[in-house]
């Protein structure tokens, strides 16, 4: 890509929504009210696994001020009471049985939230409890109780290339370990919420916090048996998504309530309800065997991956694909054998979460990399650099890597960073039980929807005052897209930034830019805006040619004006808008961007991707060897960012992701025992606060993506993925103790340290016995 000077791209423009959000003026779905609004609430299963024998709603229905009490019998037959992106296995309201504590059984609509709770307490459900399936390994056994009718294997696949076993036989070093990761909650600031109402056009309109209004509309139409013109979905600013609102949450229940009552309805999940009924990150068990030759080159990787998807599939099948794709890290490995299984259990429901299956496997492979480097006597970063992917390389699935690849540059910057250069292990002179260490982690993850068809559209309207209205189906989740898209549009349209407004996520007003997930919106939405902008520039030139009576080829655009290169003629965007309106010429254009892709490999749904994000992270930790408490002292994040559209927003994205990575590494763990969530609120489920936030340094690596808007690429998820392995490797550097399970809570670290100490004492004792016998 040719180097050029930008007016708006690369500038730290303050976020357009910052002031309103900081002052509390921003209105989220949970803030909205309508005249005559009703409240809705969901009766949820108190059993993890049970048959439903009887549902008696008569007492609740007889209660004053109750508009409706709905069960599975009230769901239109068109959908068979089931929904789901990949598998229609999830009931709108449970009919035959419940599969997790929190499964929805009945829906109440009443005049007040208090009356809703009163009615919910009057619903009598008779259950026949079944054995709880809580262990994913046990769930795979033939004699296990079935969660779903077809068994407990939601999806199973195996992908292999090369000759893995022969490579292991020739290897100088082979490392084999089992890794486990926990079950983090999304813990958004705003819980799942929305309002819905019948509008004057006989539509059901929903204003709801989600990540894909068009996908939501499609799911609602299928369930209710309605045409798309009968459903409108508007997405206001969303108080956090992280993948947890990628699937429907309150949408189906809201639409059903309006359909049955004809009244406006509001549904807001409580914090406890969000923790219990909301989706979570997939807990995992990863058995990994990795080999290198004597020259320090990786030659084989074999993995057996088990992801616990809970009671329903949701987006789990695609999450499993991403785990397969990334379990060999950002490295060249000629021989791979990956077997992956997605398992049904009664452990609530897992689905998309920032990183989408990559953080779990990256913890495993990056731990393996440090162990291999130590066995080979190599510096951990040098070892990674020897094996790191480069542009034009063939990936583990024999796919040629064509996009921008900056992992080598990121690793080089990490190697030259003072934190790494001065990483000698430190013990406090005053507190001998405090030990410091520094670790490294690298990461890879594809962005966009991979091998699946993926496209997005944007509209640009020339307004009456000569400014531009950009319309996109993207949702604003807090990632700053209103500012990013305005910068892209202003740069492309050669106008002032204040001349661009952005409208988001309304199925009636904005085109389908597809889901706001997979770190794809800057890339896909940005490219759609560029396509629309080129059409708008053509429209401006054609209209100016008519207004000035000059050939289009003699005109050029410069600073919100069209100027003649042959005469003194010029016309401002404002005058062009007046001319267009007066002559009733078209004032709006649509741009669509189809994401380049390859066909999926056999055994997969959406891999490989054509485009990947990369990152490296350094972590400095302090371990209290008496208590096991791990303090993160400093993080250095080195993401391959492509061309950065807005440095301020970029740093905020990376820092926020990194702090989530801290939670994944050492704190966040949903305790589920026999299907019961024992951490249903923030008094029991701990997330990092400002006191836990370490010093952070973001060091971007700008390897431009040729196909991206002005060279940009996705970065939304990559900041999280290398953090946990960097922290775990730093704990080993500090203590000599390797952890194979995260989060590394004080209890786990304490017992790991004690186990290593006992093993060292036993080894010393055996050595003394040998010495005594030898004398």
XYZ file of C-alpha atoms in Angstrom:
775
model
C 0.000 0.000 0.000
C 1.359 3.381 -0.974
C 2.228 5.715 1.871
C -0.007 8.779 1.992
C -0.823 11.599 4.350
C -4.200 11.328 6.007
C -6.373 14.095 7.344
C -8.472 11.942 9.690
C -7.080 8.404 9.613
C -4.587 7.736 12.390
C -5.689 10.731 14.439
C -6.683 10.391 18.142
C -10.105 11.962 17.693
C -12.089 11.956 20.977
C -14.951 9.496 20.980
C -18.227 11.053 19.950
C -20.167 9.226 22.655
C -17.665 9.814 25.463
C -19.330 12.826 27.085
C -22.824 11.334 27.144
C -21.587 8.032 28.514
C -19.431 9.671 31.167
C -22.311 11.903 32.288
C -24.925 9.149 32.257
C -26.951 10.768 29.489
C -26.692 7.806 27.087
C -29.919 5.815 26.942
C -29.570 2.050 26.866
C -32.394 -0.409 26.229
C -32.789 -0.923 29.970
C -33.407 2.839 30.413
C -36.365 3.042 28.051
C -40.034 3.386 28.953
C -43.210 3.819 26.947
C -46.712 4.951 27.961
C -48.760 2.016 29.265
C -45.745 -0.275 29.277
C -46.027 -3.735 30.804
C -43.271 -5.644 32.542
C -42.252 -9.187 31.710
C -40.450 -11.834 33.730
C -39.361 -15.400 33.140
C -39.961 -18.413 35.371
C -36.749 -20.408 35.244
C -36.054 -24.002 36.115
C -34.745 -24.706 39.603
C -33.491 -28.104 38.432
C -30.419 -28.765 36.319
C -32.052 -31.724 34.597
C -35.658 -32.839 34.915
C -38.731 -33.899 32.981
C -41.655 -31.490 33.071
C -44.757 -33.375 34.196
C -47.185 -30.481 34.597
C -47.343 -26.665 34.424
C -50.252 -25.049 36.287
C -50.603 -21.321 35.619
C -54.178 -20.869 36.854
C -53.348 -19.014 40.090
C -50.980 -16.642 38.298
C -53.540 -15.966 35.561
C -56.203 -15.133 38.159
C -54.008 -12.496 39.783
C -55.108 -8.888 39.265
C -53.076 -6.748 36.838
C -51.583 -9.785 35.097
C -51.974 -9.508 31.314
C -50.678 -12.927 30.287
C -49.002 -16.082 31.546
C -47.385 -17.836 28.598
C -45.952 -21.350 28.262
C -44.713 -23.472 25.382
C -48.354 -23.930 24.314
C -48.458 -20.236 23.388
C -45.476 -20.413 21.031
C -46.651 -20.549 17.382
C -46.268 -23.989 15.840
C -44.223 -22.668 12.921
C -40.975 -23.029 14.898
C -41.733 -26.237 16.814
C -40.820 -24.122 19.868
C -37.126 -24.422 18.980
C -34.460 -22.011 17.801
C -30.691 -21.870 17.308
C -28.072 -20.675 14.823
C -26.401 -23.999 14.093
C -28.806 -26.435 15.724
C -32.479 -25.942 16.525
C -32.090 -27.518 19.945
C -33.126 -24.704 22.295
C -36.750 -24.221 23.412
C -38.347 -20.790 23.511
C -40.188 -22.011 26.610
C -39.424 -25.535 27.854
C -41.929 -28.238 27.047
C -40.577 -31.784 27.531
C -37.816 -31.141 30.051
C -35.372 -28.614 31.478
C -31.652 -28.976 30.862
C -30.027 -26.396 33.135
C -30.864 -24.317 36.182
C -32.202 -21.205 34.496
C -33.987 -22.812 31.529
C -37.104 -20.707 30.729
C -40.404 -22.430 31.561
C -43.014 -19.669 31.591
C -43.338 -15.967 30.764
C -45.431 -13.500 32.758
C -46.601 -10.061 31.539
C -48.084 -7.676 34.098
C -48.542 -3.997 34.950
C -45.544 -3.811 37.284
C -42.327 -5.644 38.035
C -43.634 -6.427 41.516
C -46.788 -8.002 40.107
C -44.658 -10.058 37.695
C -42.668 -11.516 40.595
C -45.868 -12.229 42.520
C -47.334 -14.098 39.555
C -44.146 -16.071 38.915
C -44.290 -17.366 42.483
C -47.815 -18.696 41.872
C -46.910 -20.869 38.870
C -46.796 -24.530 39.888
C -44.451 -26.763 37.897
C -44.191 -30.463 38.648
C -40.783 -31.889 37.787
C -39.399 -35.414 37.628
C -35.667 -34.940 38.381
C -33.110 -36.718 36.196
C -29.414 -37.456 36.879
C -27.293 -34.356 36.392
C -24.604 -34.547 33.700
C -21.857 -32.268 34.997
C -18.570 -33.852 33.871
C -17.922 -33.530 30.106
C -15.622 -36.554 30.111
C -18.221 -38.715 31.828
C -20.841 -37.304 29.466
C -19.025 -38.937 26.545
C -19.394 -42.431 27.984
C -22.047 -44.644 26.336
C -23.939 -45.203 29.589
C -24.176 -41.497 30.482
C -27.581 -39.882 30.906
C -28.495 -38.015 27.732
C -28.899 -34.245 27.862
C -30.274 -34.078 24.327
C -32.241 -36.822 22.600
C -29.431 -37.587 20.154
C -26.864 -37.952 22.924
C -24.221 -35.784 24.506
C -21.947 -35.231 21.509
C -22.989 -31.926 19.989
C -20.207 -32.017 17.412
C -17.088 -34.065 16.855
C -14.470 -33.678 14.173
C -10.876 -34.580 13.408
C -8.525 -32.715 11.107
C -5.022 -33.935 10.335
C -2.256 -33.133 7.894
C 1.154 -34.759 7.515
C 2.555 -37.708 9.451
C 2.372 -36.820 13.132
C 3.484 -40.130 14.652
C 6.566 -40.345 12.429
C 7.451 -36.782 13.402
C 7.218 -37.672 17.100
C 9.612 -40.585 16.567
C 12.192 -38.296 14.940
C 11.820 -35.442 17.436
C 14.576 -34.259 19.765
C 12.020 -33.068 22.320
C 8.395 -34.084 22.849
C 6.197 -32.380 25.441
C 2.803 -33.769 26.438
C 0.430 -32.200 28.968
C -3.238 -31.745 29.819
C -4.604 -28.225 30.291
C -7.896 -27.035 31.729
C -9.619 -23.675 31.576
C -12.537 -22.409 33.636
C -15.923 -20.924 32.856
C -15.839 -17.089 32.865
C -18.989 -14.970 32.731
C -19.364 -11.985 30.401
C -20.225 -9.666 33.309
C -21.404 -6.767 31.137
C -22.190 -3.442 32.737
C -25.698 -3.626 31.228
C -27.564 -6.890 31.642
C -29.703 -8.353 28.868
C -32.630 -5.975 28.290
C -35.130 -4.543 25.853
C -38.554 -3.084 25.166
C -41.005 -4.035 22.442
C -44.240 -2.523 21.202
C -46.797 -2.723 18.385
C -46.300 0.254 16.103
C -48.695 2.124 13.843
C -47.693 -0.011 10.816
C -48.787 -3.222 12.579
C -45.188 -4.193 13.156
C -43.700 -5.510 16.360
C -40.800 -3.155 17.034
C -38.054 -4.190 19.438
C -35.485 -1.855 20.980
C -33.023 -4.303 22.426
C -29.350 -4.650 23.333
C -27.896 -7.151 20.877
C -25.085 -7.725 18.402
C -26.982 -8.490 15.201
C -30.386 -6.867 14.536
C -30.905 -8.613 11.211
C -30.031 -12.008 12.680
C -32.344 -11.293 15.614
C -35.148 -10.386 13.223
C -34.653 -13.608 11.289
C -34.839 -15.707 14.461
C -37.970 -13.877 15.685
C -39.717 -14.350 12.338
C -38.972 -18.071 12.312
C -40.260 -18.549 15.859
C -43.411 -16.445 15.483
C -44.133 -17.481 11.893
C -44.226 -13.858 10.725
C -42.844 -12.214 7.558
C -39.836 -9.916 7.974
C -41.934 -6.830 7.263
C -43.811 -7.472 10.522
C -40.689 -7.249 12.712
C -38.419 -4.240 13.240
C -35.326 -4.452 15.438
C -33.535 -1.325 16.678
C -30.311 -1.612 18.635
C -29.469 1.396 20.838
C -26.031 1.738 22.461
C -25.264 -1.540 24.212
C -23.583 -1.660 27.619
C -21.149 -4.403 26.668
C -21.505 -7.513 24.546
C -18.230 -9.474 24.237
C -20.097 -12.141 22.215
C -22.642 -12.873 24.926
C -25.352 -10.912 23.096
C -24.462 -12.387 19.697
C -27.371 -14.804 20.064
C -30.894 -13.859 21.154
C -31.428 -13.186 24.862
C -34.680 -11.313 25.584
C -35.773 -10.845 21.959
C -37.993 -13.901 21.494
C -39.772 -13.488 24.820
C -40.392 -9.784 24.168
C -41.787 -10.401 20.690
C -43.976 -13.254 21.933
C -45.312 -11.088 24.774
C -46.279 -8.263 22.391
C -47.819 -10.726 19.923
C -50.021 -12.211 22.660
C -50.955 -9.015 24.546
C -50.830 -6.297 21.897
C -49.199 -4.010 24.469
C -45.727 -2.503 24.942
C -43.542 -4.737 27.100
C -40.231 -4.319 28.925
C -37.944 -7.171 29.989
C -34.715 -6.616 31.944
C -32.708 -9.481 33.420
C -31.466 -9.026 36.962
C -27.740 -9.404 37.595
C -28.295 -12.849 39.096
C -30.488 -13.839 36.151
C -27.808 -12.642 33.737
C -25.171 -14.726 35.500
C -27.392 -17.817 35.585
C -29.243 -17.678 32.254
C -26.665 -15.785 30.204
C -24.144 -17.710 28.112
C -20.564 -18.251 29.273
C -17.128 -19.081 27.873
C -16.647 -22.778 27.111
C -14.768 -24.632 29.851
C -12.139 -26.816 28.204
C -9.905 -29.842 28.612
C -6.999 -29.876 26.167
C -4.529 -32.745 25.882
C -1.611 -31.563 23.783
C 1.538 -33.260 22.514
C 4.060 -31.042 20.732
C 7.434 -31.860 19.206
C 10.532 -29.993 18.018
C 13.761 -31.077 16.376
C 17.272 -30.366 17.612
C 17.474 -27.173 15.496
C 14.538 -25.697 17.400
C 11.918 -26.133 14.673
C 8.436 -27.296 15.539
C 7.623 -30.493 13.659
C 4.345 -31.828 15.083
C 1.360 -30.965 17.226
C -1.375 -33.330 18.345
C -4.349 -32.146 20.368
C -7.477 -33.644 21.846
C -9.887 -30.827 22.636
C -13.046 -31.104 24.721
C -15.276 -28.025 25.022
C -18.273 -28.102 27.370
C -21.121 -26.317 25.575
C -23.621 -26.884 28.382
C -27.259 -27.625 27.660
C -27.502 -26.223 24.120
C -25.282 -25.767 21.072
C -25.803 -22.012 20.441
C -22.574 -20.893 18.641
C -20.523 -23.749 20.090
C -19.993 -25.602 16.779
C -18.231 -22.538 15.322
C -16.327 -21.912 18.565
C -14.945 -25.441 18.242
C -13.745 -24.639 14.718
C -11.810 -21.627 15.987
C -10.222 -23.764 18.703
C -9.065 -26.230 16.048
C -7.758 -23.466 13.817
C -5.723 -21.769 16.538
C -4.483 -24.628 18.715
C -1.122 -24.678 16.902
C -0.547 -20.979 17.617
C 0.979 -18.477 15.196
C 3.589 -21.024 14.092
C 4.656 -23.192 11.170
C 3.987 -26.819 12.097
C 4.060 -29.264 9.162
C 2.348 -32.184 10.923
C -0.881 -31.762 12.907
C -3.583 -34.044 14.245
C -6.487 -32.281 15.973
C -9.485 -34.098 17.402
C -12.177 -31.855 18.872
C -15.434 -32.627 20.634
C -18.240 -30.326 21.722
C -20.116 -31.901 24.621
C -23.608 -31.365 26.019
C -23.866 -31.191 29.824
C -26.220 -29.601 32.341
C -23.607 -26.922 33.157
C -25.712 -23.958 32.009
C -24.994 -22.730 28.433
C -21.744 -21.697 26.743
C -21.396 -19.711 23.524
C -19.445 -16.827 22.013
C -17.071 -14.888 24.254
C -14.330 -12.493 23.177
C -11.725 -14.688 21.496
C -14.358 -17.242 20.439
C -12.560 -20.429 21.462
C -8.996 -19.206 20.880
C -7.983 -18.148 24.443
C -8.360 -21.690 25.803
C -6.146 -23.378 23.218
C -3.654 -20.498 23.181
C -3.052 -21.040 26.898
C -2.159 -24.652 26.063
C 0.105 -24.142 23.034
C 1.913 -21.150 24.550
C 2.631 -23.138 27.722
C 3.977 -25.908 25.501
C 6.196 -23.391 23.694
C 7.846 -22.248 26.924
C 8.405 -25.830 28.093
C 9.918 -26.790 24.727
C 12.172 -23.723 24.724
C 13.479 -24.605 28.183
C 14.129 -28.228 27.183
C 15.993 -27.047 24.084
C 17.952 -24.413 26.010
C 16.526 -21.576 23.917
C 15.225 -18.137 24.822
C 11.377 -18.314 24.707
C 11.087 -15.410 22.279
C 13.924 -16.650 20.064
C 12.224 -20.043 19.885
C 8.942 -18.422 18.864
C 10.655 -16.299 16.229
C 12.262 -19.371 14.652
C 8.822 -20.835 14.104
C 6.603 -17.777 13.614
C 4.391 -17.486 10.541
C 5.342 -15.091 7.777
C 3.398 -13.760 4.817
C 3.242 -16.346 2.066
C 3.755 -19.259 4.458
C 1.498 -22.268 4.298
C -0.560 -22.601 7.469
C -1.270 -25.829 9.338
C -4.266 -26.522 7.070
C -2.137 -26.047 3.927
C -3.709 -22.653 3.372
C -1.430 -19.959 1.994
C -1.373 -16.915 4.285
C -1.996 -13.860 2.119
C -3.062 -11.174 4.590
C -0.918 -8.888 6.705
C 1.130 -10.858 9.262
C 2.947 -8.965 11.995
C 3.748 -11.617 14.590
C 7.496 -11.533 13.879
C 7.577 -7.756 14.244
C 5.607 -8.015 17.494
C 7.991 -10.635 18.896
C 11.009 -8.578 17.857
C 9.641 -5.534 19.669
C 8.989 -7.690 22.727
C 12.547 -9.041 22.658
C 13.943 -5.513 22.585
C 11.664 -4.233 25.348
C 13.300 -3.305 28.647
C 10.936 -5.576 30.564
C 12.278 -8.604 28.682
C 15.909 -7.500 28.613
C 15.902 -7.022 32.401
C 13.802 -10.086 33.186
C 16.131 -11.775 35.661
C 14.125 -13.330 38.484
C 13.783 -11.021 41.467
C 13.243 -11.823 45.140
C 12.336 -8.967 47.463
C 15.103 -8.247 49.993
C 12.515 -7.256 52.589
C 9.939 -9.943 51.788
C 11.628 -13.173 50.745
C 8.259 -14.820 50.046
C 7.516 -12.367 47.216
C 8.949 -13.433 43.864
C 8.775 -11.647 40.532
C 8.944 -13.068 37.051
C 8.340 -12.079 33.432
C 6.582 -14.214 30.834
C 5.707 -14.005 27.167
C 2.667 -15.117 25.223
C 1.845 -14.925 21.524
C -1.497 -15.281 19.784
C -3.325 -15.685 16.517
C -7.005 -15.517 15.602
C -8.869 -15.071 12.356
C -11.206 -12.130 11.887
C -14.391 -12.014 9.763
C -16.506 -15.163 9.437
C -13.736 -17.215 7.845
C -14.792 -19.636 5.135
C -18.474 -18.787 5.636
C -20.120 -16.299 3.236
C -19.614 -12.882 4.790
C -20.558 -9.444 3.554
C -21.742 -6.112 4.843
C -23.497 -3.093 3.408
C -23.539 0.627 4.192
C -25.576 3.560 2.923
C -24.449 7.160 2.577
C -26.992 9.936 2.167
C -26.200 13.484 1.058
C -28.285 15.603 3.429
C -29.954 18.902 2.619
C -27.182 20.917 4.257
C -24.420 19.240 2.248
C -23.356 16.856 4.968
C -23.377 13.059 4.980
C -25.401 10.517 6.898
C -23.725 7.099 7.097
C -26.128 4.242 7.812
C -24.841 0.878 9.018
C -26.362 -2.181 10.663
C -23.464 -2.315 13.086
C -24.194 -2.133 16.806
C -22.281 0.233 19.093
C -21.137 -1.996 21.962
C -18.728 0.496 23.469
C -15.967 -0.136 20.924
C -16.151 3.367 19.443
C -17.488 2.554 15.974
C -19.398 5.849 15.692
C -16.086 7.705 15.692
C -14.128 5.130 13.674
C -16.711 5.010 10.889
C -16.970 8.803 10.806
C -13.188 9.053 10.350
C -13.221 6.497 7.519
C -16.119 8.251 5.774
C -14.705 11.758 6.202
C -11.353 10.659 4.801
C -12.963 8.964 1.819
C -15.441 11.785 1.127
C -12.782 14.484 1.559
C -14.916 16.454 3.974
C -14.747 17.740 7.518
C -15.282 15.186 10.276
C -18.213 17.231 11.575
C -19.814 16.762 8.188
C -20.412 13.066 8.867
C -23.048 11.537 11.137
C -23.438 7.808 11.708
C -26.720 5.955 12.270
C -26.632 2.441 13.684
C -28.613 -0.785 13.691
C -32.223 -0.388 12.649
C -33.643 -3.033 10.310
C -36.054 -0.465 8.869
C -33.524 2.339 8.313
C -30.054 0.822 7.941
C -28.690 -1.898 5.643
C -27.428 -5.234 6.898
C -23.770 -4.903 7.892
C -24.129 -8.361 9.490
C -23.217 -9.275 13.061
C -21.014 -7.126 15.268
C -18.663 -9.930 16.209
C -15.543 -11.753 14.984
C -13.532 -8.488 15.133
C -15.014 -7.740 11.727
C -16.761 -4.369 11.813
C -13.840 -2.027 11.129
C -12.779 -4.288 8.261
C -16.176 -5.198 6.782
C -18.157 -2.095 7.737
C -15.236 0.153 6.879
C -14.850 -1.417 3.432
C -18.605 -1.137 2.829
C -18.411 2.567 3.712
C -15.481 3.025 1.304
C -17.467 1.333 -1.469
C -20.440 3.599 -0.776
C -18.142 6.634 -0.548
C -16.737 5.978 -4.022
C -20.290 5.901 -5.360
C -21.118 9.096 -3.492
C -18.071 10.834 -4.984
C -19.270 9.786 -8.436
C -22.719 11.174 -7.590
C -21.160 14.467 -6.453
C -19.090 14.766 -9.605
C -21.994 13.939 -11.911
C -24.309 16.410 -10.168
C -21.587 19.082 -10.176
C -20.985 18.534 -13.863
C -24.622 19.235 -14.533
C -24.710 22.231 -12.193
C -21.521 23.776 -13.625
C -22.163 22.575 -17.174
C -18.699 21.051 -17.323
C -17.458 17.545 -18.230
C -17.011 15.269 -15.228
C -13.477 14.412 -16.314
C -12.525 18.098 -15.837
C -13.658 18.096 -12.211
C -11.907 17.140 -8.993
C -12.936 16.974 -5.333
C -11.052 18.857 -2.681
C -12.032 19.896 0.875
C -15.826 19.624 0.558
C -15.862 21.239 -2.872
C -15.916 20.151 -6.485
C -13.451 22.230 -8.498
C -12.942 22.552 -12.229
C -9.402 21.907 -13.444
C -10.027 23.923 -16.597
C -12.069 26.931 -15.448
C -12.632 28.906 -12.256
C -15.812 26.947 -11.595
C -16.353 25.450 -8.186
C -19.322 24.289 -6.122
C -19.551 23.350 -2.485
C -21.135 20.188 -1.127
C -23.894 22.400 0.309
C -24.715 23.845 -3.116
C -24.572 20.376 -4.678
C -27.108 19.168 -2.104
C -29.409 22.075 -2.956
C -29.082 21.278 -6.664
C -29.770 17.562 -6.101
C -32.878 18.257 -4.026
C -34.165 20.869 -6.475
C -33.738 18.559 -9.460
C -34.930 15.523 -7.447
C -31.760 13.599 -8.250
C -30.658 10.558 -6.229
C -29.086 11.558 -2.892
C -28.312 8.153 -1.401
C -25.979 5.332 -2.393
C -25.370 1.809 -1.112
C -22.019 0.078 -0.873
C -21.555 -3.649 -0.267
C -18.342 -5.437 0.556
C -18.002 -9.193 0.049
C -15.244 -10.614 2.234
C -12.709 -12.671 0.266
C -12.638 -16.252 1.500
C -11.600 -19.798 0.734
C -13.674 -22.954 0.889
C -13.819 -24.679 4.306
C -11.565 -27.680 4.726
C -13.124 -31.088 5.163
C -14.363 -31.607 8.689
C -14.846 -27.890 9.449
C -17.603 -25.300 9.298
C -15.773 -21.993 8.856
C -12.014 -22.553 8.713
C -9.548 -21.543 7.529
C -9.744 -17.761 7.543
C -7.973 -15.668 4.960
C -7.208 -12.886 7.430
C -5.678 -13.146 10.894
C -4.944 -10.962 13.877
C -1.666 -11.467 15.739
C -0.321 -10.259 19.053
C 2.383 -10.735 21.618
C 2.271 -9.845 25.314
C 4.768 -9.546 28.139
C 3.592 -9.939 31.726
C 5.424 -9.119 34.925
C 3.978 -10.773 38.023
C 4.664 -10.884 41.737
C 3.801 -14.160 43.465
C 3.243 -14.396 47.198
C 4.593 -17.889 47.891
C 2.932 -17.963 51.320
C -0.619 -17.326 50.071
C -0.479 -18.079 46.354
C -1.751 -14.600 45.473
C -0.573 -13.425 42.048
C -0.281 -9.690 41.462
C 0.036 -8.538 37.869
C 2.614 -5.753 38.032
C 2.841 -4.775 34.365
C 1.517 -5.800 30.966
C 3.093 -4.891 27.653
C 0.678 -5.518 24.780
C 2.060 -5.694 21.256
C -0.807 -6.243 18.809
C -0.473 -6.414 15.042
C -2.989 -3.664 14.428
C -2.906 -3.003 10.717
C -3.285 0.718 10.062
C -4.688 2.264 13.229
C -7.736 4.401 12.440
C -7.880 6.048 15.882
C -4.989 5.502 18.341
C -7.060 6.527 21.360
C -9.863 4.073 20.605
C -7.340 1.386 19.659
C -5.535 1.660 22.991
C -8.833 1.537 24.855
C -9.801 -1.649 23.020
C -6.478 -3.342 23.763
C -6.356 -2.268 27.410
C -9.933 -3.398 28.034
C -9.257 -6.741 26.362
C -6.051 -7.180 28.336
C -7.855 -6.618 31.630
C -10.390 -9.267 30.634
C -7.378 -11.486 29.959
C -6.204 -10.869 33.524
C -9.576 -12.048 34.797
C -9.405 -15.161 32.609
C -5.876 -15.890 33.854
C -6.088 -15.420 37.610
C -9.556 -14.469 38.847
C -12.753 -15.238 36.981
C -14.303 -18.617 37.623
C -17.984 -19.538 37.583
C -18.307 -22.243 40.213
C -20.802 -24.818 38.942
C -21.490 -27.918 41.057
C -24.071 -30.472 39.935
C -25.462 -27.833 37.594
C -25.814 -25.180 40.312
C -24.041 -21.859 39.753
C -22.590 -20.887 43.118
C -21.265 -17.510 41.939
C -24.420 -15.721 40.691
C -23.412 -12.116 41.432
C -20.435 -9.834 41.915
C -20.149 -10.634 45.611
C -19.108 -14.183 44.706
C -17.950 -13.895 41.100
C -14.871 -11.687 41.052
C -13.853 -9.559 38.087
C -10.813 -7.265 37.886
C -11.377 -3.776 39.249
C -9.197 -0.691 39.044
C -7.221 -2.050 42.004
C -6.364 -5.157 39.993
C -5.430 -3.269 36.842
C -1.666 -3.369 36.296
C 0.471 -0.774 34.607
C -0.194 -1.218 30.893
C 1.818 -0.285 27.861
C 0.423 -0.725 24.362
C 3.052 -0.994 21.619
C 1.266 -1.259 18.258
C 2.733 -3.054 15.262
C 1.276 -1.442 12.143
C 1.595 -4.058 9.414
C -1.044 -2.819 7.005
C -3.687 -5.136 5.585
C -3.824 -4.516 1.840
C -7.516 -5.387 1.619
C -8.546 -3.387 4.694
C -9.980 0.127 4.776
C -6.888 2.350 4.590
C -4.878 -0.724 5.669
C -6.867 -1.445 8.850
C -7.672 -4.887 10.231
C -9.680 -6.309 13.135
C -8.322 -5.913 16.673
C -11.318 -6.367 18.976
C -10.384 -9.786 20.379
C -6.644 -10.193 19.928
C -5.711 -8.032 22.914
C -7.149 -10.641 25.297
C -5.759 -13.854 23.848
C -2.005 -13.735 24.723
C -2.503 -12.380 28.246
C -3.251 -15.604 30.152
C -0.285 -17.560 28.720
C 2.052 -14.622 29.350
C 0.911 -14.488 32.989
C 1.171 -18.248 33.516
C 4.633 -18.298 31.950
C 5.603 -15.389 34.215
C 4.439 -17.346 37.291
C 6.728 -20.173 36.219
C 9.577 -17.714 35.703
C 9.027 -16.383 39.226
C 8.558 -19.669 41.088
C 9.647 -22.553 38.895
C 6.121 -23.964 39.247
C 4.114 -24.720 36.120
C 0.325 -24.335 36.248
C -1.802 -26.395 33.893
C -5.179 -25.039 34.928
C -6.597 -21.519 34.912
C -7.718 -19.292 36.467
C -4.606 -19.362 38.656
C -6.469 -18.458 41.831
C -4.506 -18.138 45.099
C -5.727 -21.597 46.158
C -4.507 -23.269 42.963
C -1.158 -21.476 43.051
C -0.656 -22.238 46.739
C -1.256 -25.967 46.310
C 0.865 -26.097 43.149
C 3.745 -24.443 45.024
C 3.305 -26.817 47.958
C 3.208 -29.854 45.661
C 6.423 -28.784 43.953
C 8.083 -28.185 47.330
C 7.047 -31.630 48.545
C 8.275 -33.234 45.334
C 11.605 -31.428 45.700
C 11.907 -32.620 49.313
C 11.134 -36.203 48.301
C 13.691 -36.036 45.486
C 16.296 -34.649 47.892
C 15.518 -37.469 50.320
C 15.946 -40.081 47.619
C 19.240 -38.520 46.596
C 20.515 -38.643 50.174
C 19.591 -42.330 50.370
C 21.509 -42.997 47.175
C 24.541 -41.162 48.544
C 24.389 -43.091 51.831
C 24.189 -46.423 50.013
C 27.057 -45.450 47.685
C 29.281 -44.821 50.727
